[in-house]
XYZ file of C-alpha atoms in Angstrom:
761
model
C 9.258 54.955 36.766
C 9.249 51.248 36.035
C 9.543 52.079 32.372
C 8.865 48.994 29.355
C 10.841 50.179 26.154
C 9.824 48.214 22.841
C 12.261 48.432 19.836
C 15.122 49.311 22.378
C 17.874 47.748 20.320
C 17.346 50.308 17.231
C 19.045 53.176 17.021
C 16.844 55.528 18.898
C 15.811 53.189 21.738
C 20.062 51.984 21.988
C 20.215 55.816 22.783
C 17.200 55.875 24.772
C 17.657 53.311 27.321
C 21.020 53.851 28.608
C 20.274 57.545 29.828
C 17.143 56.711 31.037
C 18.845 54.139 33.675
C 20.592 57.900 34.185
C 17.745 59.083 35.764
C 17.326 56.290 38.286
C 14.193 54.661 36.083
C 13.722 51.111 35.862
C 13.779 49.292 32.303
C 12.447 46.373 30.965
C 12.675 46.179 27.290
C 10.787 43.413 24.770
C 12.575 41.898 22.163
C 12.194 38.994 19.730
C 14.199 36.074 20.490
C 16.459 36.340 17.755
C 17.541 40.271 18.726
C 21.135 41.162 19.426
C 21.005 43.095 22.773
C 24.852 43.303 23.103
C 24.563 46.810 22.895
C 22.535 47.567 25.718
C 23.570 47.419 29.166
C 22.262 43.847 30.558
C 22.987 43.626 33.424
C 21.398 47.202 34.382
C 17.968 46.064 32.408
C 15.014 43.479 32.419
C 15.165 41.651 28.870
C 11.938 39.765 28.372
C 11.632 37.796 24.993
C 8.483 37.084 23.199
C 5.945 38.509 20.176
C 3.147 40.451 20.351
C 1.711 37.889 18.555
C 1.632 36.255 21.940
C -1.481 37.702 23.841
C 0.434 35.495 27.081
C 3.851 36.630 26.235
C 2.447 41.073 26.242
C -0.134 40.214 29.287
C 3.224 39.070 30.709
C 5.431 42.367 29.670
C 3.051 44.617 30.936
C 2.907 43.408 34.904
C 4.078 46.177 37.105
C 4.703 48.511 34.164
C 4.522 52.294 35.279
C 4.817 53.834 31.327
C 5.780 51.984 27.709
C 7.837 54.066 25.153
C 7.234 52.351 22.232
C 9.650 52.791 19.306
C 8.747 49.952 17.330
C 8.725 50.890 13.843
C 9.408 50.388 10.384
C 9.584 53.694 7.322
C 11.064 51.694 4.530
C 8.017 50.565 2.634
C 9.960 49.277 -0.174
C 9.148 45.971 -0.806
C 6.830 44.913 1.575
C 2.786 45.194 1.247
C 0.582 46.925 3.182
C 0.152 43.995 5.647
C 3.817 43.795 6.178
C 3.853 47.585 7.574
C 0.589 47.267 9.185
C 1.996 44.759 11.515
C 4.852 46.644 12.517
C 3.973 49.697 12.557
C -0.401 49.494 14.462
C -0.310 45.824 15.244
C 2.030 46.175 18.125
C 0.680 49.092 19.521
C -2.903 47.299 19.486
C -1.677 44.748 21.482
C 0.059 47.132 23.917
C -3.664 49.188 24.516
C -5.557 46.038 24.644
C -3.452 44.490 27.643
C -2.408 47.231 29.652
C -3.693 47.702 32.736
C -5.930 50.099 33.143
C -3.013 51.972 36.189
C -0.468 52.509 33.546
C 0.252 56.190 34.027
C 1.730 57.000 30.542
C 2.197 55.579 26.600
C 4.756 57.545 24.091
C 4.197 56.728 21.363
C 6.721 57.680 18.694
C 4.839 58.777 15.064
C 6.525 60.499 12.803
C 6.627 64.553 11.134
C 5.561 63.109 7.842
C 2.658 62.087 8.233
C 2.016 65.886 6.923
C 0.864 67.632 4.083
C 4.277 68.449 2.925
C 2.836 71.321 0.348
C 1.194 73.445 2.826
C 3.700 76.452 4.372
C 6.026 76.281 6.854
C 6.438 76.156 9.714
C 4.441 73.400 10.065
C 2.388 72.742 13.220
C 0.078 69.843 14.846
C -2.677 71.454 14.398
C -1.776 71.888 10.426
C -3.125 68.886 7.471
C -1.850 65.720 7.345
C -1.615 63.574 4.171
C -1.630 60.186 3.455
C 0.993 59.474 0.670
C 2.449 55.884 1.431
C 1.926 52.836 3.331
C 3.865 54.131 6.404
C 2.259 57.388 6.596
C -0.818 55.609 6.844
C 0.260 53.287 9.047
C 1.315 55.957 11.623
C -1.386 57.665 11.558
C -3.868 54.561 12.196
C -1.767 53.983 15.057
C -2.584 57.679 16.303
C -5.482 57.118 15.772
C -6.071 54.126 17.939
C -4.097 55.618 20.912
C -6.143 58.924 20.669
C -9.474 56.598 20.998
C -8.270 54.229 24.275
C -8.675 55.768 27.591
C -5.028 55.054 27.980
C -3.297 58.564 29.237
C -0.927 59.386 25.942
C 2.059 61.244 24.310
C 2.802 61.296 20.704
C 5.621 62.616 19.167
C 6.384 63.233 15.877
C 10.112 63.953 15.145
C 11.267 65.529 11.823
C 14.267 63.292 10.255
C 16.399 61.613 12.685
C 20.439 61.533 12.958
C 22.524 60.548 14.956
C 26.094 58.033 15.428
C 25.080 54.643 14.613
C 22.316 55.615 12.332
C 23.380 53.310 9.599
C 20.354 52.845 7.881
C 18.501 56.269 8.364
C 17.969 59.591 5.941
C 21.503 60.934 6.504
C 23.525 58.393 7.244
C 22.241 56.928 2.975
C 23.769 60.601 1.573
C 26.414 60.267 3.506
C 26.746 56.635 2.272
C 26.116 57.854 -1.723
C 28.100 61.051 -1.765
C 31.412 58.112 -0.730
C 30.369 57.121 -5.016
C 30.037 59.153 -8.383
C 27.592 61.089 -8.739
C 24.357 62.280 -5.673
C 21.539 62.685 -6.932
C 18.984 65.857 -5.758
C 15.303 66.289 -6.932
C 15.655 69.507 -8.649
C 17.222 72.430 -7.762
C 17.778 71.260 -3.989
C 17.059 74.422 -2.529
C 14.396 72.734 -0.269
C 14.730 72.651 3.485
C 14.935 69.220 5.523
C 14.453 70.026 9.772
C 16.247 67.183 11.388
C 16.614 66.587 14.898
C 19.745 64.954 16.631
C 19.116 61.480 18.305
C 20.741 63.287 21.667
C 17.735 66.384 21.414
C 15.448 63.411 20.668
C 15.416 61.135 23.573
C 16.151 64.432 25.862
C 12.080 65.399 24.602
C 10.969 62.070 25.546
C 12.213 61.841 29.326
C 10.968 65.438 29.563
C 7.750 64.072 28.777
C 7.663 61.137 31.794
C 6.448 62.352 34.662
C 4.487 64.768 33.316
C 1.045 64.659 33.333
C -0.077 63.706 30.208
C -2.178 65.941 28.026
C -3.038 63.862 25.288
C -1.199 65.634 22.928
C 0.702 65.315 20.326
C 4.214 67.357 19.646
C 6.315 68.403 16.839
C 10.548 67.161 17.494
C 13.203 68.748 15.210
C 16.776 70.309 15.720
C 17.098 74.092 16.217
C 17.569 75.157 12.982
C 16.046 73.691 9.226
C 18.834 73.228 6.055
C 18.549 73.205 2.633
C 19.703 69.374 0.985
C 22.037 71.316 -1.561
C 24.146 73.007 1.486
C 23.675 69.946 3.390
C 25.290 67.295 1.003
C 28.284 69.778 -0.283
C 29.084 69.686 3.976
C 28.917 66.235 3.528
C 30.870 65.911 0.248
C 33.563 68.758 1.710
C 34.329 67.250 5.327
C 34.283 63.191 4.008
C 36.408 64.906 1.244
C 34.545 62.632 -1.677
C 35.243 63.341 -5.089
C 31.421 62.652 -5.828
C 29.512 65.468 -7.308
C 25.541 66.648 -7.248
C 23.885 65.485 -10.047
C 20.089 67.743 -10.441
C 17.173 65.279 -11.986
C 13.904 67.806 -13.191
C 11.311 67.060 -10.943
C 9.340 65.999 -14.169
C 11.736 63.002 -14.963
C 11.283 61.607 -11.673
C 7.951 60.035 -11.492
C 10.095 58.014 -14.712
C 12.755 56.855 -13.125
C 10.862 55.802 -10.723
C 8.513 53.271 -12.635
C 11.248 52.293 -14.513
C 12.850 50.926 -11.735
C 8.892 49.047 -10.206
C 9.668 46.257 -12.918
C 12.426 44.984 -11.720
C 11.427 42.760 -8.677
C 14.224 42.411 -5.652
C 15.594 43.374 -2.207
C 17.428 45.884 -2.022
C 16.123 49.127 -2.302
C 17.023 50.995 -4.863
C 18.058 54.839 -5.825
C 15.184 56.225 -6.193
C 11.584 55.461 -5.010
C 8.411 57.506 -4.686
C 9.213 57.866 -1.020
C 13.092 58.679 -0.895
C 11.776 61.438 -3.769
C 9.468 62.531 -1.657
C 11.474 62.992 1.242
C 14.305 65.059 -0.473
C 12.475 67.306 -3.080
C 9.828 68.700 -0.139
C 10.540 71.942 1.701
C 9.345 71.609 5.571
C 9.983 72.814 8.904
C 8.356 72.652 11.822
C 6.777 74.691 14.301
C 8.189 72.849 17.971
C 6.556 75.357 19.908
C 3.937 73.407 22.211
C 6.762 70.980 22.992
C 8.847 73.587 24.254
C 5.568 74.445 26.662
C 4.567 71.506 27.401
C 7.537 69.636 28.024
C 10.092 72.107 27.959
C 11.840 70.998 24.686
C 15.547 73.375 23.654
C 16.711 71.755 21.060
C 20.332 71.968 21.316
C 21.998 70.263 18.162
C 22.795 71.446 14.950
C 23.361 69.521 12.000
C 26.506 71.408 10.948
C 28.092 71.051 14.312
C 27.661 67.721 14.202
C 27.820 66.446 10.839
C 31.422 65.317 10.719
C 31.296 63.073 13.938
C 28.022 61.544 12.380
C 29.910 61.059 8.784
C 33.161 59.424 10.560
C 30.698 57.468 12.225
C 28.495 56.386 9.561
C 31.300 55.433 8.163
C 33.329 53.637 10.113
C 30.446 51.663 11.149
C 30.464 47.980 9.290
C 27.192 45.889 8.408
C 26.524 44.174 11.633
C 27.781 40.720 11.625
C 24.448 39.446 13.242
C 22.641 40.656 10.062
C 24.555 38.275 7.648
C 25.456 35.497 10.381
C 23.744 34.228 13.252
C 26.691 31.969 14.133
C 29.365 33.516 16.403
C 32.704 34.292 14.393
C 35.222 33.314 16.438
C 33.435 30.167 16.366
C 33.856 29.903 13.070
C 37.640 31.150 12.781
C 38.379 28.637 15.644
C 36.747 25.614 14.312
C 38.819 26.078 11.197
C 42.333 26.067 12.918
C 41.798 22.771 13.580
C 39.726 21.001 11.162
C 40.755 20.730 7.443
C 38.810 22.965 5.123
C 36.256 22.510 2.944
C 33.736 21.812 6.097
C 30.512 22.190 6.776
C 28.743 23.282 10.246
C 25.190 23.375 11.195
C 24.630 25.897 13.887
C 21.555 23.882 15.754
C 20.438 27.006 17.479
C 20.152 28.641 14.503
C 17.365 25.842 13.759
C 15.458 25.902 16.648
C 15.063 29.333 16.270
C 13.515 28.867 13.033
C 11.343 26.695 13.769
C 10.618 28.349 17.417
C 9.524 31.550 15.570
C 7.544 29.829 12.225
C 5.569 27.538 14.669
C 4.434 30.134 17.555
C 3.758 32.812 14.250
C 0.926 29.797 13.043
C -0.548 29.015 16.064
C -0.847 32.351 17.548
C -3.631 32.386 15.867
C -5.193 28.471 14.431
C -3.432 26.516 17.691
C -4.285 23.436 15.409
C -0.957 23.363 13.893
C 1.198 20.501 12.226
C 4.998 21.238 10.806
C 5.628 18.565 8.086
C 9.537 19.535 8.280
C 10.463 18.491 4.062
C 13.206 16.309 4.506
C 15.137 16.302 1.381
C 15.860 19.715 1.854
C 18.566 18.076 4.913
C 17.945 14.251 5.711
C 20.692 14.392 8.182
C 19.585 12.040 11.515
C 21.158 14.732 13.913
C 19.262 17.517 11.943
C 16.175 15.658 11.545
C 16.858 14.812 15.731
C 16.606 18.262 16.866
C 13.200 18.920 14.753
C 11.437 15.819 16.501
C 13.020 17.391 19.981
C 10.701 20.450 19.301
C 7.720 18.923 18.167
C 7.795 18.439 14.339
C 6.384 15.886 12.187
C 7.962 15.186 9.302
C 7.486 14.941 4.646
C 9.303 12.274 3.078
C 9.886 12.019 -0.550
C 11.756 8.506 -0.418
C 12.358 5.084 1.430
C 15.949 6.798 2.844
C 14.147 9.862 4.337
C 11.861 7.590 6.328
C 14.735 4.827 7.112
C 16.760 8.566 8.172
C 13.846 9.700 9.936
C 13.169 6.545 11.920
C 17.550 6.978 12.904
C 16.076 10.219 14.542
C 13.305 8.872 16.360
C 10.560 9.576 14.137
C 7.528 7.454 13.870
C 5.699 6.799 10.780
C 2.517 8.640 11.948
C 4.628 11.517 12.249
C 5.061 11.287 8.359
C 3.634 12.268 5.323
C 4.655 10.823 2.108
C 4.613 13.033 -0.894
C 6.405 13.178 -4.341
C 4.689 12.038 -8.350
C 6.650 9.042 -8.100
C 6.473 6.296 -5.333
C 8.662 2.796 -5.830
C 6.704 -0.338 -5.180
C 9.713 -0.734 -2.475
C 9.383 2.560 -1.120
C 5.345 2.033 -0.945
C 5.992 -1.462 0.762
C 8.715 -0.056 3.166
C 6.222 2.966 3.700
C 2.851 0.379 4.723
C 5.440 -1.492 6.861
C 6.319 1.483 8.829
C 2.638 3.259 9.262
C 3.028 6.280 7.057
C 0.128 8.776 8.494
C -0.859 9.430 4.961
C 0.158 9.311 1.480
C -0.837 12.956 -0.898
C -0.815 11.202 -4.294
C -0.387 13.477 -7.464
C -2.570 10.985 -9.488
C -5.278 8.827 -9.405
C -3.217 5.754 -11.134
C -0.884 6.038 -8.221
C -4.246 6.032 -5.660
C -5.073 2.350 -7.271
C -1.060 0.971 -6.582
C -1.546 2.059 -3.339
C -5.167 0.886 -2.642
C -3.966 -2.903 -3.972
C -0.788 -2.694 -1.716
C -2.654 -1.737 0.952
C -4.914 -4.689 0.488
C -2.650 -7.018 0.361
C -1.801 -6.197 4.024
C -4.982 -5.537 4.885
C -4.496 -2.011 5.747
C -6.284 1.090 5.607
C -4.375 4.125 4.570
C -5.071 7.847 5.158
C -4.460 9.623 1.298
C -4.541 12.727 -0.008
C -4.401 14.817 -3.387
C -2.467 17.368 -4.391
C -3.558 19.804 -6.092
C -2.232 21.953 -8.723
C -3.793 25.433 -7.668
C -2.880 26.941 -11.609
C 0.142 29.648 -10.039
C 2.198 30.160 -12.584
C 4.355 32.702 -13.794
C 7.277 32.414 -15.665
C 8.030 36.347 -15.440
C 8.044 35.803 -11.433
C 10.967 33.657 -11.401
C 11.335 29.583 -14.450
C 10.760 27.674 -11.046
C 6.720 28.240 -11.640
C 6.838 27.773 -14.977
C 7.461 24.109 -14.339
C 5.595 23.034 -11.390
C 2.571 22.639 -12.772
C 3.540 19.133 -13.959
C 2.740 17.756 -10.163
C -0.636 17.588 -8.706
C -3.710 17.102 -10.080
C -5.773 20.265 -11.264
C -8.585 22.123 -9.054
C -10.953 21.875 -11.423
C -9.852 18.309 -11.297
C -10.790 17.882 -7.846
C -14.565 16.602 -6.471
C -14.748 14.459 -9.401
C -11.385 12.458 -8.523
C -12.221 12.305 -4.742
C -15.681 10.913 -4.895
C -13.811 8.272 -7.465
C -10.948 7.553 -4.722
C -13.580 7.315 -2.415
C -15.244 4.035 -3.355
C -11.467 2.818 -3.068
C -11.966 0.565 0.121
C -8.490 0.417 1.145
C -7.834 4.155 0.833
C -8.968 6.716 3.106
C -9.412 10.177 2.111
C -8.159 12.468 4.808
C -6.403 15.478 3.273
C -5.910 18.058 0.384
C -2.455 19.169 -0.377
C -0.218 21.074 -2.055
C 2.611 23.033 -3.613
C 2.817 26.488 -4.813
C 6.475 26.794 -5.430
C 9.696 27.172 -3.609
C 11.569 30.546 -2.149
C 8.277 32.376 -2.501
C 9.120 35.980 -1.734
C 4.914 37.468 -1.904
C 2.759 36.188 1.081
C -0.145 36.675 -0.812
C 0.133 33.889 -2.281
C -0.370 31.596 0.251
C -3.786 33.509 1.482
C -4.758 32.870 -2.082
C -3.883 29.316 -1.831
C -5.458 28.414 1.374
C -8.875 30.425 0.152
C -9.219 28.162 -2.778
C -8.015 24.612 -0.578
C -10.847 25.650 2.205
C -13.265 26.177 -0.557
C -12.590 22.891 -1.429
C -12.270 20.953 1.644
C -15.322 22.824 1.917
C -16.945 21.116 -1.252
C -16.163 17.683 -0.341
C -17.624 17.868 2.631
C -21.289 18.798 1.324
C -20.781 15.967 -0.924
C -19.549 13.150 2.278
C -16.005 13.674 2.241
C -14.809 15.651 5.224
C -11.737 16.515 5.107
C -9.034 16.111 8.469
C -5.904 18.083 7.496
C -5.528 20.533 4.527
C -1.657 20.640 3.807
C -0.346 24.197 2.245
C 3.171 22.555 1.493
C 5.679 24.584 1.928
C 7.772 27.461 -0.137
C 8.684 29.792 2.752
C 12.119 31.276 1.892
C 15.185 31.608 3.104
C 16.292 35.335 3.243
C 19.761 35.271 2.122
C 19.102 33.191 -0.597
C 18.200 35.368 -3.416
C 16.030 34.211 -6.486
C 17.142 34.245 -10.063
C 14.915 36.278 -12.174
C 14.398 36.872 -15.635
C 16.755 39.571 -15.195
C 19.928 37.411 -13.729
C 19.523 34.844 -16.463
C 19.763 37.520 -18.846
C 23.047 39.586 -17.255
C 24.850 36.273 -17.719
C 24.931 36.076 -21.904
C 24.400 40.163 -22.577
C 27.636 41.798 -20.471
C 26.191 45.210 -21.030
C 23.408 43.828 -18.578
C 26.062 43.112 -15.703
C 26.678 47.176 -15.091
C 22.818 47.772 -15.188
C 21.727 44.978 -12.925
C 24.106 46.504 -9.765
C 21.315 49.329 -9.522
C 18.617 47.001 -9.708
C 16.804 46.738 -6.614
C 15.855 43.060 -4.849
C 12.303 42.225 -3.615
C 12.531 42.642 0.235
C 12.138 39.090 1.803
C 9.380 38.746 4.455
C 10.505 37.535 7.860
C 9.532 33.955 8.641
C 6.929 35.446 11.428
C 5.324 36.973 8.875
C 4.706 34.397 6.622
C 3.711 32.553 9.640
C 1.363 35.206 10.608
C -0.495 35.140 6.788
C -0.334 32.050 7.102
C -2.492 31.800 10.182
C -4.678 34.844 9.987
C -5.747 33.554 6.884
C -6.276 29.516 7.911
C -8.233 30.688 10.616
C -11.092 33.296 9.402
C -11.054 30.776 6.425
C -11.803 28.014 7.914
C -14.696 29.225 9.439
C -17.155 28.186 6.787
C -16.145 24.628 7.368
C -18.164 22.219 9.213
C -15.119 20.276 10.708
C -12.089 22.407 10.540
C -9.113 20.505 9.083
C -5.465 20.657 11.052
C -3.313 23.163 9.092
C -0.319 21.272 7.650
C 2.793 23.087 6.703
C 5.905 21.539 4.739
C 8.696 24.339 5.113
C 12.660 23.091 4.603
C 14.295 26.011 3.314
C 13.485 28.368 5.197
C 14.243 26.355 9.007
C 17.562 24.936 8.172
C 19.321 26.636 5.428
C 21.062 29.854 7.371
C 21.960 27.004 10.200
C 24.472 25.815 7.535
C 28.041 27.162 6.763
C 30.238 26.024 4.110
C 33.483 26.940 5.754
C 36.640 26.766 2.753
C 40.301 28.041 2.233
C 41.582 30.424 -0.983
C 43.401 27.516 -2.236
C 45.624 29.839 -5.087
C 44.591 32.881 -6.816
C 45.138 33.923 -10.568
C 44.207 37.041 -11.626
C 40.866 38.105 -10.829
C 39.705 34.293 -10.111
C 39.799 32.889 -6.651
C 40.403 28.760 -6.425
C 38.708 27.919 -3.047
C 39.042 24.022 -1.835
C 35.451 23.774 -1.716
C 33.046 22.521 -5.041
C 29.472 23.521 -5.797
C 28.587 19.978 -5.862
C 28.863 20.406 -2.364
C 26.118 22.803 -1.897
C 24.505 22.628 -5.778
C 21.495 24.258 -6.036
C 18.792 24.854 -8.981
C 19.558 28.313 -11.269
C 16.203 29.651 -9.964
C 18.184 30.186 -6.811
C 21.870 30.854 -7.563
C 23.060 33.912 -5.699
C 24.387 33.249 -2.042
C 26.390 35.290 0.400
C 30.108 35.447 0.776
C 32.136 36.161 4.088
C 35.745 36.216 4.723
C 35.895 36.747 8.574
C 39.176 38.046 8.875
C 39.205 41.113 6.460
C 35.657 42.113 7.650
C 36.720 45.093 8.663
C 38.339 46.317 5.584
C 36.483 48.813 2.958
C 38.280 48.480 -0.185
C 36.585 46.046 -2.129
C 37.880 43.941 -5.197
C 36.129 42.141 -7.793
C 36.383 38.258 -8.073
C 34.972 34.970 -9.635
C 35.204 32.703 -6.744
C 35.926 29.040 -8.426
C 34.778 25.457 -6.795
C 37.872 22.882 -6.570
C 36.418 20.411 -9.248
C 37.727 19.805 -13.112
C 34.773 21.431 -14.810
C 34.130 24.316 -16.172
C 30.534 25.480 -14.404
C 31.989 24.628 -11.417
C 31.977 27.890 -10.114
C 30.374 30.179 -6.835
C 30.059 33.745 -7.978
C 31.351 35.686 -11.161
C 32.054 39.616 -10.222
C 31.908 39.595 -6.673
C 32.829 42.151 -4.843
C 35.379 40.731 -1.528
C 38.111 42.555 0.416
C 42.127 41.966 -1.356
C 42.503 38.044 -1.130
C 45.083 36.471 -0.358
C 46.142 32.409 -0.751
C 44.716 30.571 2.831
C 42.290 33.196 3.411
C 39.273 31.318 5.159
C 35.653 32.351 2.813
C 32.501 31.077 4.661
C 29.506 30.163 1.766
C 26.824 30.839 3.400
C 23.293 29.420 3.602
C 24.606 26.474 3.273
C 22.298 24.302 5.046
C 19.654 23.071 2.751
C 19.726 21.250 -0.537
C 23.435 21.156 0.085
C 24.454 17.775 1.921
C 21.023 15.693 0.626
C 22.188 16.918 -2.831
C 25.969 16.387 -2.412
C 28.329 14.070 -5.629
C 31.475 12.855 -5.319
C 32.286 14.831 -8.990
C 36.540 14.862 -8.514
C 36.030 16.344 -4.966
C 35.235 14.389 -1.667
C 32.143 14.978 0.053
C 33.255 17.978 3.242
C 32.629 16.227 7.043
C 29.896 17.941 8.786
C 29.616 18.916 12.342
C 26.897 20.469 14.139
C 27.614 22.914 16.739
C 25.723 22.683 20.333
C 24.842 25.684 22.206
C 27.695 27.724 20.913
C 29.977 25.713 22.596
C 30.837 22.729 20.972
C 31.135 20.984 17.300
C 29.761 17.413 17.311
C 31.006 15.337 13.972
C 27.565 13.883 12.683
C 28.717 12.967 9.279
C 32.449 11.760 8.330
C 34.330 13.595 5.377
C 34.225 10.852 1.918
C 36.613 8.913 1.543
C 38.235 7.171 -1.464
C 36.715 4.164 -0.622
C 33.221 5.646 0.611
C 33.237 7.437 -3.310
C 33.271 3.555 -4.317
C 31.089 1.741 -1.952
C 28.637 0.825 -4.806
C 31.071 0.497 -7.020
C 30.786 -3.439 -8.186
C 33.251 -5.551 -9.645
C 31.788 -8.771 -9.494
C 30.722 -11.618 -11.995
C 27.068 -11.259 -11.342
C 25.127 -11.223 -15.254
C 21.735 -10.299 -16.480
C 20.193 -12.356 -19.462
C 18.875 -10.536 -21.800
C 17.334 -13.662 -23.712
């Protein structure tokens, strides 16, 4: 059969695909453009890249397919909104059902045995009660319902906890990793049963179901026998020779622990979450007799027999480098051998992928959209040129950004001009280059621009930046300062009517910017609703709005936002020990932001008589992850590592200070030590990181400073150091010098030793 597998690059998919090939099936996989398919037999499968948001992509990949095995899903709900989970666990299946030809023979869907009410007596059968105990379960039951209500022949699997070699995130893998510490926390007595299934048995069940006449059944899939949590933890501690101790936590204390962790904004899942408590404290076994009867399911692998292999594989498993660094590591190492450190590498392919992911996600739901890339984030002409070739427009905030844009091939008509203070020189320069729209912060700025436009006999497009009042100091210190920009929402209608009377200004737009590193996409939903409501009011007053610009703020997923807790830890020593166990808020993908923005704008703009163009001003989300600052260890003094690079080359606001580091030559080493990374300048504050966990370091080691593409070169200063050179990596093949290293002469280029004097009389 010709089988389409979704989620093929995941744990289950990577085991399933080779077995499908062994059984003489033709395999097509559907994956995102940034997915790593290197673990799959690429020469024997068809790889199609695309997005479930694209009707064209989904319809195309389903042509000629006999059966679909749908594995895409997420079980981790920490830090995710219900919309995030629905978009992963339900929406792709909806799209498959919608565009699957009626000739399809079978859809095989992987649900979960966790949908059951686990308080009912075991063994639990397919006819027993389900329970909506979290968003994951709700999404899985929604997906099951949608599939059952369709006319497509289907089989639904409800596996228990799946484990095996190659799993780095599952329940058993997390237990193994936790057992390498000092304590393993066990809810209650630990005498409750869990009923896991080995990956090989699950794969065998899926393959057995292929080609059989579907009875549109739901089947439990579990291992040959259950095991108590106590026995499983004891075996893990014994086989891994761990010194860990079991720590039984009374169940009545668990809600308190969960509530404590809820109040700390974080992206890392904490030790105690409602999901983990529920899964590890409930006792359950599953009745698999239906699967035995329908597909001859006969599980063979007992967890006691396979646990040693799973432990060895889990402890040897390194975090996939692609999750940390998109740029091929070998290229960076070769560059460091030939180029004197420090130097920047900007990976053009990463930039291209980031832009395309965002643009496609937005326009899949609202095609009339423009991306104004925020030039201040990184205005190197080579970077701007790459973005222009992708179809981007440009947001500028000063005259030299306009000049950089024109050097990269942008025309003024492709630019918007933002900023609270626009100098006369910058405005005249922009007017001479026909900049498309000016987003203003005050009526005084409108009057000044009107006068300059009149002197040139021009009429220019304008809008106002609207302050939507999204303050929130406790969410991050940056939000407390953003209110200095723009005009208040309640003042906007009157100000627009007043500005309409200025003869050389044409009101065209509405603009806002709600912050930086916005980790909650729902804030964009709120801001879009407010802006479109304002546009609707202006439209009724005879001022149609052509473009609504929601600004930037889409985050880089790897640059962590500093919180109040972080700031407290920097001055309170006891907090440093606590903060390691606090979670970090999960950052949704750039596609998630694009989909939410596009969908919300499409829905809300229905009230407008004249639909407006949707505009965004992303910066950090496009260029941060493309940049790496390659440095070398100069020398080591105790726990202080001195690098030849400086934070003056990657200056960052205290609000976004948590970077990641990579030591490429020692990436496989498990033994870590605590170091502080110091920069090269003669400044006490030149510190990259305090108390960073790194491999044992030596002078000369290469250290990669990640997420260095945003607000690095554009903000860099030469305080006791020279600016590093910048290279653009083209097609993972060659490095192109795009900015030379600073020199003594360039550092003093603007110093003037003449005799010109200005009289103050």
